[in-house]
Coordinates of C-alpha atoms and ligand atoms in Angstrom, one line a residue:
Chain P
X1 CA 28.0 11.9 29.9
X2 CA 24.2 12.8 29.7
X3 CA 22.2 11.9 32.4
X4 CA 18.8 9.2 31.9
X5 CA 15.5 11.0 33.4
X6 CA 12.6 9.2 35.3
X7 CA 8.7 10.7 36.9
X8 CA 9.4 8.8 40.4
X9 CA 6.2 10.5 41.6
X10 CA 2.7 12.4 41.3
X11 CA -0.6 13.9 43.0
X12 CA -3.2 15.7 41.9
X13 CA -5.7 17.7 43.4
X14 CA -9.8 17.2 43.3
X15 CA -10.4 18.8 39.8
X16 CA -13.6 21.1 38.9
X17 CA -15.8 24.1 39.5
X18 CA -14.0 24.7 42.9
X19 CA -13.5 26.3 46.1
X20 CA -10.2 28.2 47.1
X21 CA -7.5 30.0 45.2
X22 CA -4.8 28.8 43.1
X23 CA -2.7 28.3 45.2
X24 CA -4.7 26.3 47.6
X25 CA -4.7 23.9 44.6
X26 CA -1.1 24.2 44.1
X27 CA -0.5 22.9 47.7
X28 CA -3.1 20.1 47.9
X29 CA -1.1 18.6 44.6
X30 CA 2.3 19.0 46.4
X31 CA 0.3 16.9 49.2
X32 CA -0.7 14.3 47.0
X33 CA 2.5 14.2 45.4
X34 CA 4.7 13.2 48.1
X35 CA 2.2 11.2 49.8
X36 CA 3.4 8.9 46.4
X37 CA 7.1 9.3 47.1
X38 CA 7.6 8.6 51.1
X39 CA 11.4 8.3 50.2
X40 CA 11.6 12.5 49.1
X41 CA 12.4 15.2 51.8
X42 CA 10.3 17.9 50.2
X43 CA 13.7 19.8 51.4
X44 CA 15.7 17.7 49.1
X45 CA 13.6 19.2 45.7
X46 CA 16.1 21.5 44.3
X47 CA 14.1 22.4 40.9
X48 CA 10.8 24.0 40.5
X49 CA 9.1 24.6 37.7
X50 CA 5.1 26.2 37.8
X51 CA 3.3 25.7 34.9
X52 CA 0.3 28.1 34.9
X53 CA -1.5 30.1 31.8
X54 CA -4.0 32.0 33.1
X55 CA -1.9 33.9 36.9
X56 CA -1.4 36.9 35.3
X57 CA -5.4 37.1 34.6
X58 CA -7.9 35.2 36.6
X59 CA -5.6 35.7 40.0
X60 CA -3.8 39.5 38.7
X61 CA -0.4 37.2 40.3
X62 CA 2.7 37.3 38.0
X63 CA 6.4 35.9 39.6
X64 CA 4.7 32.6 40.2
X65 CA 7.5 30.8 40.7
X66 CA 8.9 31.7 44.5
X67 CA 4.8 31.9 45.8
X68 CA 4.2 28.7 44.7
X69 CA 7.9 26.9 45.7
X70 CA 7.4 29.5 49.0
X71 CA 3.6 27.8 50.0
X72 CA 4.7 23.3 48.8
X73 CA 7.6 23.9 51.0
X74 CA 10.4 22.9 48.9
X75 CA 13.7 25.6 48.5
X76 CA 15.4 25.6 45.2
X77 CA 19.1 25.9 44.3
X78 CA 18.6 25.6 40.5
X79 CA 16.1 25.9 39.2
X80 CA 11.9 28.4 40.4
X81 CA 10.8 29.5 36.9
X82 CA 7.3 29.4 35.4
X83 CA 6.5 28.5 31.7
X84 CA 2.9 29.6 29.5
X85 CA 2.1 27.7 26.5
X86 CA -1.3 27.9 27.6
X87 CA -3.1 24.5 27.6
X88 CA 0.7 22.9 27.0
X89 CA 2.1 25.2 29.3
X90 CA 2.0 21.4 31.6
X91 CA 4.3 19.1 29.2
X92 CA 6.7 22.2 28.4
X93 CA 7.7 22.4 31.8
X94 CA 8.1 18.2 31.8
X95 CA 10.3 19.2 29.2
X96 CA 12.3 21.9 30.3
X97 CA 12.5 20.3 33.8
X98 CA 13.7 16.7 31.9
X99 CA 16.6 18.4 30.1
X100 CA 17.7 20.8 32.9
X101 CA 17.6 16.7 34.6
X102 CA 19.6 15.3 31.8
X103 CA 22.1 18.1 31.4
X104 CA 23.2 17.7 35.2
X105 CA 22.0 21.4 35.9
X106 CA 18.8 20.2 38.5
X107 CA 18.9 16.9 40.7
X108 CA 15.5 16.8 41.4
X109 CA 12.9 18.7 39.7
X110 CA 9.2 19.2 41.2
X111 CA 7.1 20.5 38.7
X112 CA 2.9 21.7 39.1
X113 CA 0.6 23.3 37.2
X114 CA -2.9 23.6 37.4
X115 CA -5.9 27.4 37.2
X116 CA -8.0 28.3 39.2
X117 CA -9.8 29.8 35.9
X118 CA -13.8 30.2 37.7
X119 CA -14.1 34.1 38.3
X120 CA -16.7 35.2 40.5
X121 CA -19.0 36.4 38.0
X122 CA -18.9 33.7 34.3
X123 CA -18.3 36.4 32.2
X124 CA -14.9 37.2 32.9
X125 CA -14.0 33.4 33.2
X126 CA -15.5 34.0 28.9
X127 CA -13.5 37.2 28.2
X128 CA -10.5 36.1 29.8
X129 CA -10.0 33.7 26.8
X130 CA -9.5 36.3 24.0
X131 CA -6.3 36.8 25.7
X132 CA -6.0 33.3 24.6
X133 CA -5.5 33.4 21.2
X134 CA -3.8 36.7 18.8
X135 CA -5.4 39.0 20.5
X136 CA -5.4 42.2 18.4
X137 CA -6.4 39.9 15.2
X138 CA -8.1 36.4 16.1
X139 CA -9.7 38.0 19.4
X140 CA -12.0 40.8 17.6
X141 CA -13.2 38.8 15.1
X142 CA -15.0 36.6 18.2
X143 CA -12.8 33.7 17.8
X144 CA -11.2 33.9 21.8
X145 CA -13.2 30.7 22.9
X146 CA -12.0 27.8 21.3
X147 CA -14.9 26.4 20.4
X148 CA -16.6 28.2 17.5
X149 CA -12.5 27.0 15.4
X150 CA -13.3 23.4 16.5
X151 CA -16.7 23.2 15.4
X152 CA -15.5 24.5 11.5
X153 CA -12.7 21.6 11.5
X154 CA -15.2 19.4 13.1
X155 CA -17.9 20.3 10.2
X156 CA -14.9 20.1 7.4
X157 CA -13.8 16.8 8.9
X158 CA -17.5 15.3 8.5
X159 CA -17.7 16.6 5.3
X160 CA -14.6 15.5 3.9
X161 CA -14.1 11.9 5.5
X162 CA -17.6 10.9 6.8
X163 CA -17.1 11.5 11.0
X164 CA -20.3 11.4 11.7
X165 CA -22.0 12.9 15.2
X166 CA -21.5 9.5 16.7
X167 CA -18.0 9.4 16.0
X168 CA -18.0 12.3 18.2
X169 CA -20.9 11.4 20.5
X170 CA -18.3 7.5 21.2
X171 CA -15.3 9.8 22.8
X172 CA -17.0 11.4 25.1
X173 CA -18.5 8.0 26.3
X174 CA -15.3 6.6 26.5
X175 CA -13.7 9.5 28.1
X176 CA -16.9 10.3 30.8
X177 CA -16.7 6.3 32.1
X178 CA -12.7 6.6 32.1
X179 CA -13.6 9.9 34.5
X180 CA -16.5 8.2 37.0
X181 CA -13.5 6.3 37.8
X182 CA -11.3 8.6 38.6
X183 CA -11.9 10.5 42.0
X184 CA -10.3 13.3 41.2
X185 CA -12.4 14.1 38.1
X186 CA -14.4 16.7 37.8
X187 CA -17.4 14.6 36.0
X188 CA -17.7 11.8 38.3
X189 CA -21.6 9.9 36.1
X190 CA -21.0 8.8 33.0
X191 CA -22.6 9.4 29.9
X192 CA -24.9 7.4 27.5
X193 CA -24.5 7.5 23.2
X194 CA -28.1 8.6 23.4
X195 CA -27.7 11.2 26.2
X196 CA -24.4 12.3 24.0
X197 CA -26.4 13.2 21.3
X198 CA -29.0 14.8 22.4
X199 CA -26.7 17.6 24.3
X200 CA -27.4 21.2 24.7
X201 CA -25.5 23.0 21.5
X202 CA -22.9 25.4 21.9
X203 CA -21.8 26.0 18.3
X204 CA -22.7 23.4 16.0
X205 CA -21.8 20.5 15.1
X206 CA -20.2 20.7 19.2
X207 CA -22.7 20.2 22.4
X208 CA -22.0 20.5 25.9
X209 CA -20.1 17.1 25.8
X210 CA -18.0 17.9 22.8
X211 CA -16.3 20.2 25.0
X212 CA -14.2 20.1 27.9
X213 CA -15.6 22.3 30.9
X214 CA -13.9 25.5 32.4
X215 CA -11.7 23.9 35.4
X216 CA -9.7 24.7 38.4
X217 CA -7.6 22.1 39.8
X218 CA -3.9 21.5 40.1
X219 CA -1.4 18.5 39.8
X220 CA 2.2 18.3 40.1
X221 CA 4.4 15.5 39.1
X222 CA 8.8 15.0 40.2
X223 CA 11.8 13.4 37.7
X224 CA 14.9 13.0 38.7
X225 CA 18.2 11.6 37.3
X226 CA 18.3 7.6 37.2
X227 CA 20.7 6.9 40.3
X228 CA 18.8 9.5 42.5
X229 CA 14.9 7.8 42.0
X230 CA 16.6 5.2 42.2
X231 CA 17.2 6.4 46.5
X232 CA 14.2 8.0 46.5
X233 CA 11.4 4.4 45.9
X234 CA 10.8 1.3 45.9
X235 CA 8.6 1.5 43.0
X236 CA 9.5 0.5 39.3
X237 CA 11.1 3.8 37.4
X238 CA 9.0 5.1 34.9
X239 CA 12.0 7.2 31.9
X240 CA 11.4 9.6 29.8
X241 CA 12.5 8.6 26.5
X242 CA 11.9 11.2 24.2
X243 CA 10.3 14.6 23.5
X244 CA 9.2 17.2 21.4
X245 CA 7.3 20.9 20.2
X246 CA 6.2 21.9 16.9
X247 CA 4.4 25.5 16.1
X248 CA 3.7 25.9 12.2
X249 CA 1.5 29.3 12.8
X250 CA -0.7 31.2 15.4
X251 CA -3.1 33.5 14.0
X252 CA -5.8 31.3 12.7
X253 CA -5.4 32.8 8.8
X254 CA -2.2 31.1 8.4
X255 CA -3.2 27.4 9.9
X256 CA -1.8 25.1 6.5
X257 CA -4.9 22.8 7.2
X258 CA -7.4 22.6 9.5
X259 CA -8.0 18.5 9.4
X260 CA -4.8 17.2 8.8
X261 CA -2.8 19.4 11.5
X262 CA 1.2 19.3 10.1
X263 CA 2.9 20.3 13.1
X264 CA 1.3 17.7 15.1
X265 CA 2.8 15.4 12.9
X266 CA 6.6 17.3 13.0
X267 CA 6.1 17.0 16.6
X268 CA 4.9 12.8 16.4
X269 CA 7.8 11.9 13.6
X270 CA 11.0 13.6 16.3
X271 CA 9.0 12.9 19.1
X272 CA 8.4 8.8 18.2
X273 CA 12.0 9.4 16.8
X274 CA 14.7 10.5 19.8
X275 CA 12.3 7.8 21.6
X276 CA 13.2 4.9 19.5
X277 CA 9.1 4.1 18.7
X278 CA 7.3 4.3 16.1
X279 CA 2.9 5.1 17.0
X280 CA 2.9 1.3 16.2
X281 CA 4.7 0.6 20.0
X282 CA 3.1 2.5 22.2
X283 CA 1.1 0.9 24.2
X284 CA -1.3 3.7 26.2
X285 CA -1.8 7.6 25.2
X286 CA -2.9 10.9 27.0
X287 CA -3.9 12.7 23.9
X288 CA -5.3 16.6 24.1
X289 CA -9.2 15.9 23.7
X290 CA -10.7 19.8 24.8
X291 CA -13.4 18.5 22.2
X292 CA -14.2 14.7 20.6
X293 CA -13.0 16.1 16.9
X294 CA -9.8 17.0 19.1
X295 CA -8.9 13.0 20.0
X296 CA -10.3 12.0 16.3
X297 CA -8.2 14.1 14.8
X298 CA -4.5 12.7 17.1
X299 CA -5.8 9.7 16.2
X300 CA -4.4 10.2 12.4
X301 CA -2.0 12.4 12.7
X302 CA -0.2 10.5 15.9
X303 CA -0.3 7.8 13.4
X304 CA -2.6 5.5 15.3
X305 CA -5.1 4.9 12.3
X306 CA -5.1 5.6 8.6
X307 CA -5.6 10.1 7.8
X308 CA -9.4 10.0 7.6
X309 CA -10.0 7.2 9.7
X310 CA -10.1 8.8 12.9
X311 CA -14.0 8.3 13.7
X312 CA -14.5 5.2 12.4
X313 CA -11.1 4.1 14.8
X314 CA -12.5 6.0 17.9
X315 CA -16.5 4.2 17.0
X316 CA -15.0 0.5 17.6
X317 CA -13.5 1.4 20.2
X318 CA -10.0 0.7 19.6
X319 CA -8.7 3.4 21.2
X320 CA -10.6 2.3 24.4
X321 CA -10.1 -0.4 26.3
X322 CA -8.7 -3.3 25.0
X323 CA -8.5 -2.3 22.0
X324 CA -5.3 -1.4 19.8
X325 CA -3.8 2.2 22.0
X326 CA -6.1 2.8 24.8
X327 CA -6.4 6.8 25.6
X328 CA -7.3 8.8 28.3
X329 CA -8.2 6.5 30.3
X330 CA -8.1 8.8 33.4
X331 CA -10.8 10.7 32.2
X332 CA -8.5 12.9 29.3
X333 CA -10.2 16.8 29.3
X334 CA -13.8 15.7 28.4
X335 CA -13.8 13.9 32.5
X336 CA -11.5 15.1 34.3
X337 CA -12.2 19.1 33.6
X338 CA -9.0 21.1 32.2
X339 CA -6.9 23.7 34.3
X340 CA -5.6 24.6 31.1
X341 CA -1.9 24.3 33.0
X342 CA -2.1 21.2 34.8
X343 CA -3.5 18.7 31.8
X344 CA 0.5 18.1 30.6
X345 CA 0.9 17.0 34.8
X346 CA -2.2 15.5 35.2
X347 CA -1.3 13.5 31.9
X348 CA 2.2 12.4 32.4
X349 CA 0.6 11.3 35.9
X350 CA -1.3 8.8 34.3
X351 CA 1.3 7.4 32.4
X352 CA 3.6 6.8 34.8
X353 CA 1.3 5.1 36.7
X354 CA 0.2 3.1 34.1
X355 CA 3.4 1.5 33.4
X356 CA 4.4 1.4 36.7
X357 CA 1.5 -0.4 37.3
X358 CA -1.0 0.9 39.7
X359 CA -3.7 2.9 37.3
X360 CA -6.7 2.8 38.5
X361 CA -7.9 1.5 35.1
X362 CA -4.7 -0.7 33.9
X363 CA -2.9 -1.6 30.5
X364 CA -2.1 -4.8 31.1
X365 CA 1.5 -5.2 30.2
X366 CA 2.1 -1.5 28.6
X367 CA 5.3 -1.0 28.6
X368 CA 5.3 2.6 26.4
X369 CA 3.2 5.5 27.3
X370 CA 2.5 9.2 25.1
X371 CA 1.3 12.7 26.1
X372 CA 0.2 14.9 24.1
X373 CA -0.9 18.4 24.7
X374 CA -2.2 21.0 22.0
X375 CA -2.6 24.7 23.0
X376 CA -4.6 27.4 21.1
X377 CA -5.9 27.8 17.7
X378 CA -4.0 24.5 17.3
X379 CA -1.4 26.2 17.3
X380 CA 1.1 24.8 19.5
X381 CA 1.8 20.5 20.1
X382 CA 4.1 19.1 22.8
X383 CA 4.6 15.8 23.0
X384 CA 6.1 12.9 25.3
X385 CA 7.2 9.8 25.6
X386 CA 7.8 7.8 28.7
X387 CA 9.2 4.1 29.2
X388 CA 9.9 1.3 31.5
X389 CA 12.6 1.4 29.6
X390 CA 15.3 3.9 29.1
X391 CA 15.8 5.2 25.1
Chain S
X13 CA -13.9 55.1 51.5
X14 CA -14.0 54.2 48.5
X15 CA -12.5 50.8 46.9
X16 CA -10.9 51.3 43.7
X17 CA -10.9 48.0 42.7
X18 CA -14.8 47.3 42.7
X19 CA -15.4 50.5 40.9
X20 CA -13.4 49.7 38.4
X21 CA -15.8 47.0 37.9
X22 CA -18.8 48.8 37.8
X23 CA -17.9 51.2 35.7
X24 CA -15.2 51.0 33.2
X25 CA -12.3 48.1 32.9
X26 CA -8.7 48.6 32.1
X27 CA -7.8 49.6 28.4
X28 CA -5.5 46.7 28.4
X29 CA -7.9 44.5 29.3
X30 CA -10.1 45.8 26.1
X31 CA -11.3 43.7 23.5
X32 CA -9.7 45.9 20.4
X33 CA -6.5 45.5 19.8
X34 CA -5.1 49.5 20.2
X35 CA -4.7 51.2 17.4
X36 CA -2.1 54.7 17.7
X37 CA 0.5 55.0 16.8
X38 CA 1.9 55.1 20.4
X39 CA 0.9 51.4 21.0
X40 CA 1.1 50.2 17.2
X41 CA 3.4 50.3 14.4
X42 CA 1.1 48.8 11.8
X43 CA -1.2 51.6 12.7
X44 CA -2.0 52.3 9.2
X45 CA -3.8 49.0 8.6
X46 CA -6.2 50.8 10.6
X47 CA -6.8 54.2 8.8
X48 CA -7.1 51.9 5.8
X49 CA -9.9 50.1 7.5
X50 CA -11.4 53.5 8.4
X51 CA -11.7 54.3 4.3
X52 CA -13.0 50.2 4.0
X53 CA -9.9 49.7 2.1
X54 CA -8.8 46.0 3.9
X55 CA -4.4 46.2 3.6
X56 CA -1.6 44.2 4.2
X57 CA 1.8 44.2 4.5
X58 CA 3.9 43.3 0.5
X59 CA 7.1 42.5 1.1
X60 CA 9.2 45.1 -1.6
X61 CA 11.8 42.0 -1.5
X62 CA 10.4 39.1 -2.0
X63 CA 6.8 39.3 -3.0
X64 CA 5.4 38.3 0.3
X65 CA 2.3 39.4 2.1
X66 CA 1.5 38.0 5.4
X67 CA -1.9 38.6 7.6
X68 CA -2.3 40.1 9.6
X69 CA 0.5 42.8 8.3
X70 CA 4.4 42.9 9.3
X71 CA 7.3 45.2 10.1
X72 CA 9.6 42.6 9.7
X73 CA 8.9 39.9 6.5
X74 CA 8.4 36.4 8.0
X75 CA 9.8 34.9 4.6
X76 CA 12.8 37.1 4.3
X77 CA 13.4 38.5 7.0
X78 CA 13.7 42.1 5.8
X79 CA 11.6 44.8 6.2
X80 CA 11.5 46.6 3.3
X81 CA 7.8 46.7 3.3
X82 CA 4.7 48.4 1.7
X83 CA 0.5 48.3 1.9
X84 CA -1.3 46.8 -0.7
X85 CA -4.8 46.9 -0.8
X86 CA -6.8 42.9 -0.6
X87 CA -10.6 42.0 -2.0
X88 CA -12.8 42.8 0.3
X89 CA -15.2 40.6 -1.1
X90 CA -15.1 36.9 -0.4
X91 CA -17.2 34.0 -0.5
X92 CA -18.6 31.5 2.4
X93 CA -16.3 28.4 2.5
X94 CA -17.8 26.8 6.1
X95 CA -19.9 28.7 8.4
X96 CA -21.1 27.5 12.3
X97 CA -23.5 29.5 14.6
X98 CA -22.4 29.4 17.8
X99 CA -25.1 29.5 20.8
X100 CA -23.2 29.4 23.9
X101 CA -20.6 30.7 25.6
X102 CA -20.7 34.3 23.8
X103 CA -18.4 36.4 25.4
X104 CA -19.3 40.4 26.5
X105 CA -19.3 42.7 23.7
X106 CA -19.8 40.7 20.3
X107 CA -24.1 40.9 21.3
X108 CA -27.3 38.4 21.7
X109 CA -26.6 35.0 20.4
X110 CA -25.8 33.7 17.7
X111 CA -22.6 35.0 17.6
X112 CA -21.9 34.2 13.2
X113 CA -18.2 33.1 11.7
X114 CA -17.5 31.8 9.0
X115 CA -14.6 30.9 7.0
X116 CA -13.9 33.6 3.7
X117 CA -12.5 32.8 1.4
X118 CA -10.8 35.8 -0.7
X119 CA -9.8 35.5 -3.9
X120 CA -6.0 35.0 -4.9
X121 CA -5.3 35.9 -0.6
X122 CA -5.5 34.2 2.1
X123 CA -9.4 32.5 4.2
X124 CA -10.1 34.1 6.9
X125 CA -12.2 32.9 10.1
X126 CA -14.2 36.4 10.4
X127 CA -17.1 36.8 12.4
X128 CA -20.9 38.0 10.3
X129 CA -22.0 41.3 10.9
X130 CA -25.7 42.0 9.4
X131 CA -27.2 38.2 8.7
X132 CA -29.6 36.2 10.3
X133 CA -29.5 33.1 12.1
X134 CA -30.6 30.2 9.5
X135 CA -29.5 33.3 6.6
X136 CA -26.3 31.8 5.5
X137 CA -25.1 29.4 2.9
X138 CA -22.0 28.0 1.9
X139 CA -20.9 29.9 -1.5
X140 CA -22.7 32.8 -0.1
X141 CA -20.4 36.1 -1.2
X142 CA -19.6 38.1 1.9
X143 CA -18.2 41.9 2.3
X144 CA -16.1 43.7 4.9
X145 CA -18.3 45.5 7.2
X146 CA -16.2 48.1 9.0
X147 CA -17.7 49.3 12.3
X148 CA -16.5 51.7 14.6
X149 CA -16.0 50.6 18.6
X150 CA -15.5 52.2 21.9
X151 CA -12.0 54.9 21.5
X152 CA -9.6 54.9 24.6
X153 CA -8.5 57.4 26.4
X154 CA -5.0 57.4 26.2
X155 CA -2.6 60.1 27.4
X156 CA -0.9 62.3 25.2
X157 CA 1.1 65.2 27.1
X158 CA -1.0 66.3 29.5
X159 CA -3.8 66.1 27.7
X160 CA -6.5 63.0 27.6
X161 CA -7.0 62.3 23.6
X162 CA -9.8 59.5 22.9
X163 CA -8.4 57.9 19.9
X164 CA -10.8 56.6 17.3
X165 CA -11.0 52.8 16.3
X166 CA -12.5 50.4 14.7
X167 CA -12.3 46.7 14.2
X168 CA -14.3 44.5 10.8
X169 CA -15.8 41.9 10.3
X170 CA -18.1 40.6 6.5
X171 CA -21.4 40.8 5.8
X172 CA -24.0 39.0 3.1
X173 CA -23.8 41.1 -0.3
X174 CA -27.4 41.0 -0.7
Ligands
ZN27 ZN1 10.2 39.5 2.0

C-alpha cells in the first residue's frame, strides 16, 4: 500500500553574502534541522538528497551527496544522491524524496540544499551564470544572467496589461518587510515604496530592488512516512498532498509566451489535481519571486487572480498577510536571498511551519500551503502542495 | 614552485569554461551552422519528413523524432519587438555597459532574444529594422593528433540597419 508522506522538521543556515564554504552551510542547516526534531537520531536517517546547482562551478566539487552525508553525520542506506534543476533543485529533491518514501523505498529522508555562490572576485560569480541558460545558444547572446529576460517580460506585461512600476515595487516592499522579521534572511531592513521606486537601474524597468541578490547558504528538511513520523515528533503532522513539474521549452527562442507561463499553468493543474484542491483552497504560498514581475505573473498563472490582474492584486495587498493568499511570508527570494539549491527547501520549511502553526508571521488556521519554484528562462516549474490533512 | 591554479587565473582559463560554444566537428555535430555563419548566413535544420524548422539546429527532429534533416537559410533581417539596455552585472566579455538586448522577429520564423551590437545607448526603438552581425571570437587551441591547432570561431548578434 502507498504510504502517506509528511514533512516533519526543517532548519536553515543564516543566508547572505556569507563567510564560509558550501560544506559549512550544509552543516549549519543540518544542525538547525536536527534541533527542530529532538526525537530523531540523525543516524536513523536512511536517505539523503542534496540539492545544489553550482557545486561544480563555484566549489569545483562533484559527487556531493556522500561528502554532505559525511559532513552532516548521516549514513544513508537507501538513497544518497544529488539533484540539480538550477533554481528548482530544492523542490525537485523534495518531490523525489516524497516519491521514494511513498513507494516504500526509503523511510526517513533528509533533503538539504544550498550553494556557495560568491567567488573571491565578483566577475566570476556573474560569469558562472553563463552555464545556467542554454550555454551554446543563449549564453553567447549575453542572457546568461536572468535579469534581461525578466526585464523583457516586465516590459511586455506592462504594455499588455497596464502593470505599473508601483505594482512591481509593492512586491519588494512586502517581501523585504517579511524578511526583516526573519533572522535567517539576507536582508534585515524593510524598504519603502519610494525607495523601491528610486532604486538603481539594473536593466529597465528592473532596479536593484526588483532583483533577488546573490546568496550563500543552505536549508534542510526531513520527510518521513506517516507512521514513523508519529513516533518521531509531537508537533502537528504536515502532509505532502501533491506535486508536479513541467517544462515546455528551454532556449529563449522557444518560450511559447513571455507573459503567460504555460508550463506553470500545466504544473499547477497537475499539482492541484493530485492534491484534490483548487487555487481558491490555498491558504499560504511561497512562490518564486526571483524578480518582482515573477511574483505578479505567478499570482495569475497559479490561478489566484485573473490574467493581467497580478499587478493590481499585489498592490492591493491580496497576497499580503491578511489578504486572500499570503505569499512569501518569510521574505521570499527578494528578502531571504536565493542560494539556488536551498530555495525550494526554504519554501517547504516555511510552509511546514505555517501549517504546524509555529511560523513567525503566522497565517491564522492555514491548512493548505503551496510552494512554487521556477528555473532557467521560465523553462521549468516545480510545485508542491502541502496540507494539514493527507490528500 | 609555481601554482598551476593561480597561473591559469592570471593568464588564460579553461576552454570548457568559455562563454562561446565549441565549433569544430570534433565537438559539435552542428558545426555546419558556424561554417554557414562565417559566410554571413543564419541557418538551421529543416526536417525533410515533417517540415519542422527548429532553432537552434538539431540532429534529431523534435517533432517527428527522425534524423532526415537539411540545412536551410533563415532571414538575416528582422524587426525589434521589444528591447532593454542592461546597465549593471554584465558578464565579463560583453564590453562596457549598456549591453543591449532585443526580441527580434524574423519574418515567418521565430522571435530571437539577441544581443544588439554597433548601436548607441538610446538609439534603438520598437519597430526598428535589424540585420545579422557576424563577428570573430577567440579561437580555441585544440589538439588534433600531436598538433595544437587554433580553431577559428564566430558568433552572431544583430545591429541596426542604417
Ligand atoms: Zn520531423
